[in-house]
């Protein structure tokens, strides 16, 4: 609640005849997903006599999802429903940044650097973070993981930056 | 009969070997440890801890996973009782009387009864699995592709009926899940489907990746929304007197027994029997109780019955998985995924490794004090740790950075789903059953030479389809809808 200035009036984007914005948008997104699936499976072979081709089932279920999404959208028009949900940006942004950073850094920089850095990045996700304790916990967690995964569990992964090991 | 005893003795023999017992204990401990963390349900716990079993031999890994599962479930009950936050749907009912007991300073007996009830129910259901295993396997032999397909439809409809909120949205989630399961190579022709030329998608989406994203990351982001300092109505007083009194025991024993019977029966149904089992057991206890007004004000039967019922159901839900190879719920689906990774084909032989698992419950009792302390760890420190731990876990499954990014993307998808009140559990179930459904649908069509009526002309398949249709109609009917909503409101 502490982030995202809430000055912008709610429901201003959608026209007045949308009575359940939550369902309306939710249904539309499902329709979009179904269309994406149809587009992605467009070049797959369909029915071949009475045998299914690789494209038959995906198209079947994509059409089904299209119908369901449309039905949910219509529900959002004909009946009163929940308002458009409130999204915050800070949590999702920093948690995603931490995940992406980890994915990019684990191979070249190793577990110690990648783990500690993404710990700190995700800690930015809330304004309540107190940095002194966060850094202490982060160091402990990194050491714990560096011992747990490669040694105790025997899962192969680089620990330190590759340029240092060489 | 002789076979049965042989199986059981063999099972307990395997179970009681020291290594396996240790693995189970460790699994249960770690499972509870993660399970009591607020906002992490059973599915997320199992998904998160999956990688730590990779280094073990298959049987040990399976035992440890099951230990994690039970531990996580107990962790969920612990938070239900102590802080009024159910770890997952099956322990929602436990909050009703469990938290009231905790408020009256009787958290100790409540936790103890939950564990004792789970233990008794687990043991009883294990025997039931051994008894029913062989006959169920025979039934399984009469299942052709058409029957398999119909049974899975029935299971999915069950999941729809049990999901909260709109039936339409729940069905949409299942179909979305099925579509996700079709990403990757086609089973018969090997053609690459919907993989957008990303090599990591060629083998399909890893189930654990999606589960961790939709349940783990999404839950973290959602919790951050409300401020990291979650409103936790914590029981501050020290927990004294762990053991229940003699009166507590006498009150709860019949409830445990009834809960076990009810749970065992309902657990066999595909599509989330454990959830209905706990609700049904609670309602049943309340109805037959001589003083029903006690319920909701800290009645020990209100903890004992649902806790034993959901555990019995969790055990018997292994039956459809082991005999038919169909996972009845999302947790079981993860277990199948784990088994496949370890190269175990789900089948009757796995059942014999069941008995030991219940022992894991016992170790948890003396440690309640530690779990309570763990609940006091502030969320601002917990969530970055969970993010890093999940990321390492996903990376270690395939040593693939792309999987980590995919899980992150599914975290965003899950966050969106939560915001628009779509239930993620049917999505996961659809994703797991999707591949099996398509395979059996294609086989059935091939055998029937393209005749769609095959699902209605074979008697067993027709019966299953009729049951599914009846359930769906019931779910949409207004009277039952109201009742269903009431049940969830009560929870």
Coordinates of N, CA and C in Angstrom, one line a residue, chain B residues 199-373:
Chain B
X199 N 14.5 -23.3 -27.7 CA 14.9 -24.7 -27.5 C 14.5 -25.3 -26.2
X200 N 14.5 -24.4 -25.1 CA 14.1 -24.9 -23.8 C 12.6 -25.3 -23.7
X201 N 11.8 -24.8 -24.7 CA 10.4 -25.2 -24.7 C 10.2 -26.4 -25.5
X202 N 11.2 -26.9 -26.2 CA 10.9 -28.0 -27.1 C 10.5 -29.3 -26.4
X203 N 11.0 -29.4 -25.1 CA 10.6 -30.6 -24.3 C 9.3 -30.3 -23.5
X204 N 8.7 -29.2 -23.7 CA 7.5 -28.9 -22.9 C 7.9 -28.1 -21.7
X205 N 6.9 -27.5 -21.0 CA 7.1 -26.8 -19.8 C 7.2 -27.8 -18.7
X206 N 8.3 -27.5 -17.9 CA 8.5 -28.3 -16.7 C 7.4 -28.0 -15.7
X207 N 6.7 -29.1 -15.1 CA 5.6 -28.8 -14.2 C 6.1 -28.1 -12.9
X208 N 7.3 -28.5 -12.4 CA 7.8 -27.8 -11.2 C 8.0 -26.3 -11.4
X209 N 8.4 -26.0 -12.6 CA 8.7 -24.6 -13.0 C 7.4 -23.8 -12.9
X210 N 6.4 -24.3 -13.5 CA 5.1 -23.6 -13.5 C 4.5 -23.5 -12.1
X211 N 4.6 -24.6 -11.3 CA 4.1 -24.7 -10.0 C 4.8 -23.7 -9.1
X212 N 6.1 -23.6 -9.2 CA 6.9 -22.7 -8.4 C 6.5 -21.3 -8.7
X213 N 6.4 -21.0 -10.0 CA 6.0 -19.6 -10.4 C 4.6 -19.2 -9.9
X214 N 3.6 -20.1 -10.2 CA 2.3 -19.7 -9.9 C 2.0 -19.8 -8.4
X215 N 2.6 -20.7 -7.7 CA 2.3 -20.8 -6.3 C 3.4 -20.0 -5.5
X216 N 4.6 -20.2 -5.8 CA 5.7 -19.6 -5.0 C 5.8 -18.1 -5.2
X217 N 6.3 -17.8 -6.4 CA 6.6 -16.4 -6.7 C 5.4 -15.5 -6.6
X218 N 4.3 -16.0 -7.2 CA 3.1 -15.2 -7.3 C 2.6 -14.9 -5.8
X219 N 2.7 -15.9 -5.0 CA 2.3 -15.7 -3.6 C 3.1 -14.6 -2.9
X220 N 4.4 -14.7 -3.2 CA 5.3 -13.7 -2.6 C 5.0 -12.3 -3.0
X221 N 4.8 -12.1 -4.3 CA 4.4 -10.8 -4.8 C 3.1 -10.3 -4.2
X222 N 2.2 -11.2 -4.1 CA 0.9 -10.8 -3.6 C 1.0 -10.4 -2.1
X223 N 1.8 -11.1 -1.4 CA 1.9 -10.8 0.0 C 2.6 -9.4 0.2
X224 N 3.5 -9.1 -0.8 CA 4.2 -7.8 -0.7 C 3.2 -6.6 -0.9
X225 N 2.1 -6.9 -1.7 CA 1.1 -5.9 -2.0 C 0.5 -5.3 -0.7
X226 N 0.3 -6.2 0.2 CA -0.4 -5.7 1.4 C 0.6 -5.2 2.5
X227 N 1.8 -5.0 2.0 CA 2.8 -4.6 3.0 C 3.5 -5.8 3.5
X228 N 4.8 -5.7 3.6 CA 5.6 -6.9 4.1 C 5.2 -7.3 5.5
X229 N 4.9 -6.3 6.3 CA 4.6 -6.6 7.7 C 3.1 -7.1 7.7
X230 N 3.0 -8.4 7.5 CA 1.6 -8.9 7.4 C 0.9 -8.9 8.7
X231 N -0.4 -8.7 8.6 CA -1.2 -8.6 9.7 C -1.3 -10.0 10.4
X232 N -0.4 -10.3 11.2 CA -0.4 -11.7 11.8 C -0.9 -11.6 13.2
X233 N -2.0 -12.2 13.4 CA -2.6 -12.2 14.7 C -1.9 -13.3 15.6
X234 N -0.7 -13.0 16.0 CA 0.1 -14.0 16.6 C -0.3 -14.3 18.0
X235 N -0.2 -15.6 18.3 CA -0.4 -16.0 19.7 C 0.8 -15.7 20.5
X236 N 0.8 -14.7 21.3 CA 2.0 -14.2 22.0 C 2.3 -15.0 23.2
X237 N 1.3 -15.5 23.9 CA 1.7 -16.2 25.2 C 2.4 -17.5 24.9
X238 N 3.2 -17.9 25.9 CA 3.9 -19.1 25.8 C 3.0 -20.3 25.8
X239 N 3.4 -21.3 25.0 CA 2.5 -22.5 24.9 C 2.9 -23.4 26.1
X240 N 2.0 -23.7 27.0 CA 2.3 -24.6 28.1 C 1.4 -25.8 28.0
X241 N 1.9 -26.9 28.5 CA 1.1 -28.1 28.5 C 0.8 -28.6 27.2
X242 N 1.8 -29.3 26.6 CA 1.6 -29.8 25.2 C 0.6 -31.0 25.2
X243 N 0.7 -31.8 26.2 CA -0.1 -33.0 26.1 C -1.6 -32.8 26.4
X244 N -2.5 -33.4 25.6 CA -3.9 -33.2 25.9 C -4.3 -34.0 27.2
X245 N -5.3 -33.6 27.8 CA -5.7 -34.3 29.0 C -6.5 -35.5 28.6
X246 N -6.8 -36.3 29.7 CA -7.5 -37.6 29.4 C -8.9 -37.3 28.8
X247 N -9.5 -36.2 29.3 CA -10.8 -35.9 28.8 C -10.7 -35.5 27.3
X248 N -9.7 -34.7 26.9 CA -9.5 -34.4 25.5 C -9.4 -35.6 24.7
X249 N -8.6 -36.6 25.2 CA -8.4 -37.8 24.4 C -9.7 -38.5 24.2
X250 N -10.5 -38.7 25.3 CA -11.8 -39.4 25.2 C -12.7 -38.7 24.3
X251 N -12.7 -37.3 24.3 CA -13.6 -36.6 23.4 C -13.2 -36.8 22.0
X252 N -11.9 -36.8 21.7 CA -11.5 -36.7 20.3 C -11.3 -38.1 19.7
X253 N -11.2 -39.1 20.4 CA -10.9 -40.4 19.8 C -12.1 -40.9 18.8
X254 N -13.4 -40.8 19.3 CA -14.4 -41.2 18.3 C -14.4 -40.3 17.1
X255 N -14.1 -39.0 17.3 CA -14.1 -38.0 16.2 C -12.9 -38.4 15.2
X256 N -11.8 -38.8 15.8 CA -10.7 -39.2 14.9 C -11.1 -40.4 14.1
X257 N -11.8 -41.4 14.8 CA -12.2 -42.6 14.1 C -13.2 -42.3 12.9
X258 N -14.2 -41.4 13.2 CA -15.2 -41.1 12.2 C -14.5 -40.3 11.0
X259 N -13.6 -39.4 11.4 CA -12.9 -38.6 10.4 C -12.1 -39.5 9.5
X260 N -11.4 -40.5 10.1 CA -10.6 -41.4 9.3 C -11.4 -42.2 8.3
X261 N -12.6 -42.7 8.7 CA -13.5 -43.5 7.8 C -13.9 -42.6 6.6
X262 N -14.5 -41.4 7.0 CA -15.0 -40.5 6.0 C -13.9 -40.1 5.0
X263 N -12.7 -39.7 5.6 CA -11.6 -39.3 4.8 C -11.1 -40.3 3.8
X264 N -11.0 -41.6 4.3 CA -10.5 -42.7 3.5 C -11.4 -42.9 2.3
X265 N -12.7 -42.8 2.5 CA -13.7 -43.0 1.4 C -13.6 -41.8 0.4
X266 N -13.6 -40.6 0.9 CA -13.6 -39.5 0.0 C -12.3 -39.3 -0.7
X267 N -11.2 -39.7 -0.1 CA -9.9 -39.5 -0.7 C -9.7 -40.2 -2.0
X268 N -10.5 -41.4 -2.2 CA -10.3 -42.2 -3.4 C -10.8 -41.4 -4.6
X269 N -11.8 -40.5 -4.4 CA -12.3 -39.8 -5.5 C -11.3 -38.9 -6.1
X270 N -11.2 -38.9 -7.4 CA -10.2 -38.0 -8.0 C -10.6 -36.5 -7.9
X271 N -9.7 -35.6 -7.9 CA -10.1 -34.2 -8.0 C -10.1 -33.5 -6.7
X272 N -9.3 -33.8 -5.7 CA -9.2 -33.1 -4.5 C -10.1 -33.6 -3.4
X273 N -10.1 -34.9 -3.2 CA -10.9 -35.5 -2.1 C -10.6 -35.0 -0.7
X274 N -9.3 -34.6 -0.5 CA -8.9 -34.2 0.9 C -9.6 -33.0 1.3
X275 N -9.9 -32.1 0.4 CA -10.6 -30.8 0.8 C -12.1 -31.1 1.2
X276 N -12.8 -31.9 0.4 CA -14.2 -32.3 0.8 C -14.1 -33.0 2.1
X277 N -13.1 -33.9 2.2 CA -13.1 -34.8 3.4 C -13.0 -34.0 4.7
X278 N -12.2 -32.9 4.7 CA -12.1 -32.2 5.9 C -13.4 -31.4 6.2
X279 N -14.0 -30.8 5.2 CA -15.2 -30.1 5.4 C -16.3 -31.1 5.8
X280 N -16.4 -32.2 5.1 CA -17.5 -33.2 5.4 C -17.3 -33.7 6.9
X281 N -16.1 -34.0 7.3 CA -15.9 -34.5 8.6 C -16.3 -33.5 9.7
X282 N -16.0 -32.2 9.4 CA -16.3 -31.2 10.4 C -17.8 -31.0 10.5
X283 N -18.5 -31.0 9.3 CA -19.9 -30.8 9.3 C -20.6 -32.0 10.0
X284 N -20.1 -33.2 9.7 CA -20.6 -34.4 10.3 C -20.5 -34.4 11.8
X285 N -19.3 -34.0 12.3 CA -19.1 -33.9 13.8 C -20.1 -33.0 14.4
X286 N -20.3 -31.8 13.8 CA -21.1 -30.8 14.3 C -22.6 -31.3 14.4
X287 N -22.9 -32.0 13.3 CA -24.3 -32.5 13.3 C -24.6 -33.5 14.3
X288 N -23.7 -34.5 14.5 CA -24.0 -35.5 15.5 C -23.7 -35.2 16.9
X289 N -23.0 -34.0 17.1 CA -22.6 -33.7 18.5 C -23.8 -33.4 19.4
X290 N -23.6 -33.7 20.7 CA -24.7 -33.5 21.6 C -24.8 -32.0 21.9
X291 N -23.7 -31.3 21.9 CA -23.8 -29.8 22.0 C -23.0 -29.1 20.9
X292 N -23.8 -28.9 19.8 CA -23.1 -28.4 18.6 C -22.7 -26.9 18.8
X293 N -23.3 -26.2 19.8 CA -22.9 -24.8 20.0 C -21.4 -24.7 20.4
X294 N -20.8 -25.8 20.9 CA -19.4 -25.8 21.2 C -18.5 -25.5 20.0
X295 N -19.0 -25.9 18.9 CA -18.2 -25.8 17.7 C -18.0 -24.4 17.3
X296 N -16.7 -24.1 16.9 CA -16.4 -22.7 16.6 C -16.0 -21.9 17.8
X297 N -16.1 -22.6 19.0 CA -15.6 -21.9 20.2 C -14.5 -22.7 20.9
X298 N -13.9 -23.5 20.1 CA -12.7 -24.3 20.6 C -13.1 -25.7 21.0
X299 N -13.9 -26.4 20.2 CA -14.2 -27.8 20.5 C -13.0 -28.6 19.9
X300 N -12.5 -29.5 20.8 CA -11.4 -30.3 20.3 C -11.8 -31.3 19.2
X301 N -13.1 -31.7 19.2 CA -13.5 -32.6 18.1 C -13.4 -31.9 16.7
X302 N -13.6 -30.5 16.8 CA -13.5 -29.7 15.6 C -12.1 -29.7 15.0
X303 N -11.1 -30.0 15.8 CA -9.8 -30.1 15.3 C -9.5 -31.5 14.9
X304 N -9.9 -32.5 15.8 CA -9.5 -33.9 15.6 C -10.1 -34.4 14.3
X305 N -11.4 -34.2 14.0 CA -12.1 -34.8 12.9 C -11.5 -34.4 11.6
X306 N -11.5 -33.0 11.3 CA -11.0 -32.7 9.9 C -9.5 -33.0 9.7
X307 N -8.7 -32.9 10.8 CA -7.3 -33.2 10.7 C -7.1 -34.7 10.3
X308 N -7.9 -35.6 11.0 CA -7.7 -37.0 10.6 C -8.3 -37.3 9.3
X309 N -9.4 -36.6 8.9 CA -10.0 -36.8 7.6 C -9.1 -36.4 6.5
X310 N -8.5 -35.2 6.6 CA -7.6 -34.8 5.5 C -6.4 -35.7 5.3
X311 N -5.9 -36.2 6.5 CA -4.7 -37.1 6.4 C -5.1 -38.4 5.8
X312 N -6.2 -39.0 6.2 CA -6.7 -40.2 5.6 C -6.9 -40.1 4.1
X313 N -7.5 -38.9 3.7 CA -7.8 -38.7 2.3 C -6.5 -38.5 1.6
X314 N -5.5 -37.8 2.2 CA -4.2 -37.6 1.5 C -3.6 -38.9 1.2
X315 N -3.7 -39.9 2.2 CA -3.2 -41.2 2.0 C -3.9 -42.0 0.9
X316 N -5.2 -42.0 1.0 CA -6.0 -42.8 0.0 C -6.0 -42.2 -1.4
X317 N -5.6 -40.9 -1.4 CA -5.6 -40.3 -2.8 C -4.4 -40.8 -3.6
X318 N -3.5 -41.6 -2.9 CA -2.5 -42.3 -3.6 C -3.0 -43.4 -4.5
X319 N -4.2 -43.9 -4.1 CA -4.8 -45.1 -4.8 C -5.0 -44.9 -6.3
X320 N -5.7 -43.8 -6.7 CA -5.9 -43.6 -8.1 C -4.5 -43.3 -8.8
X321 N -3.6 -42.7 -8.1 CA -2.3 -42.5 -8.7 C -1.6 -43.8 -8.9
X322 N -1.6 -44.6 -7.9 CA -0.8 -45.8 -8.0 C -1.4 -46.9 -8.8
X323 N -2.7 -47.0 -8.9 CA -3.3 -48.0 -9.7 C -3.6 -47.6 -11.1
X324 N -4.0 -46.4 -11.3 CA -4.4 -45.9 -12.6 C -3.3 -45.0 -13.2
X325 N -2.4 -44.5 -12.3 CA -1.4 -43.6 -12.8 C -2.0 -42.2 -13.0
X326 N -3.2 -41.9 -12.4 CA -3.8 -40.6 -12.6 C -3.6 -39.8 -11.3
X327 N -2.9 -38.7 -11.3 CA -2.8 -37.9 -10.1 C -4.1 -37.2 -9.8
X328 N -4.6 -37.4 -8.6 CA -5.9 -36.8 -8.2 C -5.9 -35.4 -7.8
X329 N -4.7 -34.8 -7.5 CA -4.7 -33.4 -7.1 C -3.3 -32.9 -7.5
X330 N -3.1 -31.6 -7.2 CA -1.9 -30.9 -7.7 C -0.7 -31.5 -6.9
X331 N -0.8 -31.8 -5.7 CA 0.4 -32.3 -4.9 C 0.8 -33.6 -5.5
X332 N -0.2 -34.5 -5.7 CA 0.1 -35.8 -6.2 C 0.7 -35.7 -7.6
X333 N 0.3 -34.6 -8.4 CA 0.8 -34.4 -9.7 C 2.3 -34.1 -9.6
X334 N 2.7 -33.3 -8.6 CA 4.1 -33.0 -8.4 C 4.8 -34.2 -8.0
X335 N 4.2 -35.1 -7.2 CA 4.9 -36.3 -6.8 C 5.2 -37.2 -8.1
X336 N 4.2 -37.2 -9.0 CA 4.4 -37.9 -10.3 C 5.6 -37.3 -11.0
X337 N 5.6 -36.0 -11.0 CA 6.8 -35.3 -11.7 C 8.1 -35.8 -11.0
X338 N 8.1 -35.8 -9.7 CA 9.3 -36.2 -9.0 C 9.6 -37.6 -9.3
X339 N 8.6 -38.5 -9.3 CA 8.9 -39.9 -9.6 C 9.5 -40.0 -11.0
X340 N 9.0 -39.3 -12.0 CA 9.5 -39.4 -13.3 C 10.9 -38.9 -13.4
X341 N 11.2 -37.9 -12.6 CA 12.6 -37.4 -12.6 C 13.5 -38.5 -12.0
X342 N 13.0 -39.2 -11.1 CA 13.8 -40.3 -10.5 C 13.7 -41.6 -11.2
X343 N 12.9 -41.6 -12.3 CA 12.8 -42.8 -13.0 C 11.9 -43.9 -12.4
X344 N 11.0 -43.5 -11.5 CA 10.1 -44.5 -11.0 C 8.8 -44.3 -11.7
X345 N 8.2 -45.5 -12.1 CA 6.9 -45.5 -12.7 C 5.9 -45.6 -11.6
X346 N 4.9 -44.7 -11.5 CA 4.0 -44.9 -10.4 C 3.2 -46.2 -10.5
X347 N 3.2 -47.0 -9.5 CA 2.5 -48.3 -9.6 C 2.4 -48.9 -8.3
X348 N 1.8 -50.1 -8.2 CA 1.6 -50.7 -6.9 C 2.8 -50.8 -6.0
X349 N 4.0 -51.0 -6.7 CA 5.2 -51.3 -5.9 C 5.5 -50.1 -5.0
X350 N 5.1 -48.9 -5.4 CA 5.4 -47.7 -4.6 C 4.6 -47.7 -3.3
X351 N 3.5 -48.3 -3.4 CA 2.6 -48.4 -2.2 C 3.3 -48.9 -1.0
X352 N 4.1 -49.9 -1.2 CA 4.7 -50.6 -0.1 C 5.7 -49.7 0.7
X353 N 6.0 -48.6 0.0 CA 6.9 -47.7 0.7 C 6.2 -46.7 1.5
X354 N 4.9 -46.8 1.6 CA 4.0 -45.8 2.2 C 4.1 -45.8 3.8
X355 N 4.1 -47.0 4.4 CA 3.9 -47.0 5.8 C 4.8 -46.1 6.7
X356 N 6.0 -46.0 6.3 CA 7.0 -45.3 7.1 C 6.6 -43.8 7.2
X357 N 5.9 -43.3 6.2 CA 5.7 -41.9 6.1 C 5.0 -41.3 7.3
X358 N 4.1 -42.1 7.8 CA 3.3 -41.5 9.0 C 4.2 -41.3 10.2
X359 N 5.3 -42.0 10.2 CA 6.2 -41.7 11.4 C 6.7 -40.3 11.4
X360 N 6.8 -39.8 10.2 CA 7.3 -38.4 10.2 C 6.5 -37.4 11.0
X361 N 5.2 -37.7 11.1 CA 4.3 -36.8 11.9 C 4.8 -36.7 13.3
X362 N 5.2 -37.8 13.9 CA 5.5 -37.9 15.3 C 6.6 -37.0 15.7
X363 N 7.6 -36.9 14.9 CA 8.8 -36.1 15.4 C 8.4 -34.7 15.5
X364 N 7.4 -34.2 14.8 CA 7.1 -32.8 14.8 C 6.6 -32.3 16.2
X365 N 6.0 -33.2 16.9 CA 5.4 -32.7 18.2 C 6.3 -32.0 19.1
X366 N 7.4 -32.6 19.5 CA 8.2 -31.9 20.5 C 8.8 -30.5 20.0
X367 N 8.7 -30.3 18.7 CA 9.4 -29.2 18.1 C 8.4 -28.0 18.0
X368 N 7.2 -28.1 18.4 CA 6.2 -27.0 18.2 C 6.8 -25.7 18.6
X369 N 7.6 -25.7 19.7 CA 8.1 -24.4 20.2 C 9.0 -23.7 19.1
X370 N 9.7 -24.5 18.4 CA 10.6 -24.0 17.3 C 9.7 -23.4 16.2
X371 N 8.7 -24.1 15.9 CA 7.8 -23.6 14.8 C 7.2 -22.3 15.1
X372 N 6.8 -22.2 16.4 CA 6.2 -20.9 16.8 C 7.2 -19.8 16.7
X373 N 8.4 -20.1 17.1 CA 9.5 -19.0 17.0 C 9.7 -18.6 15.5

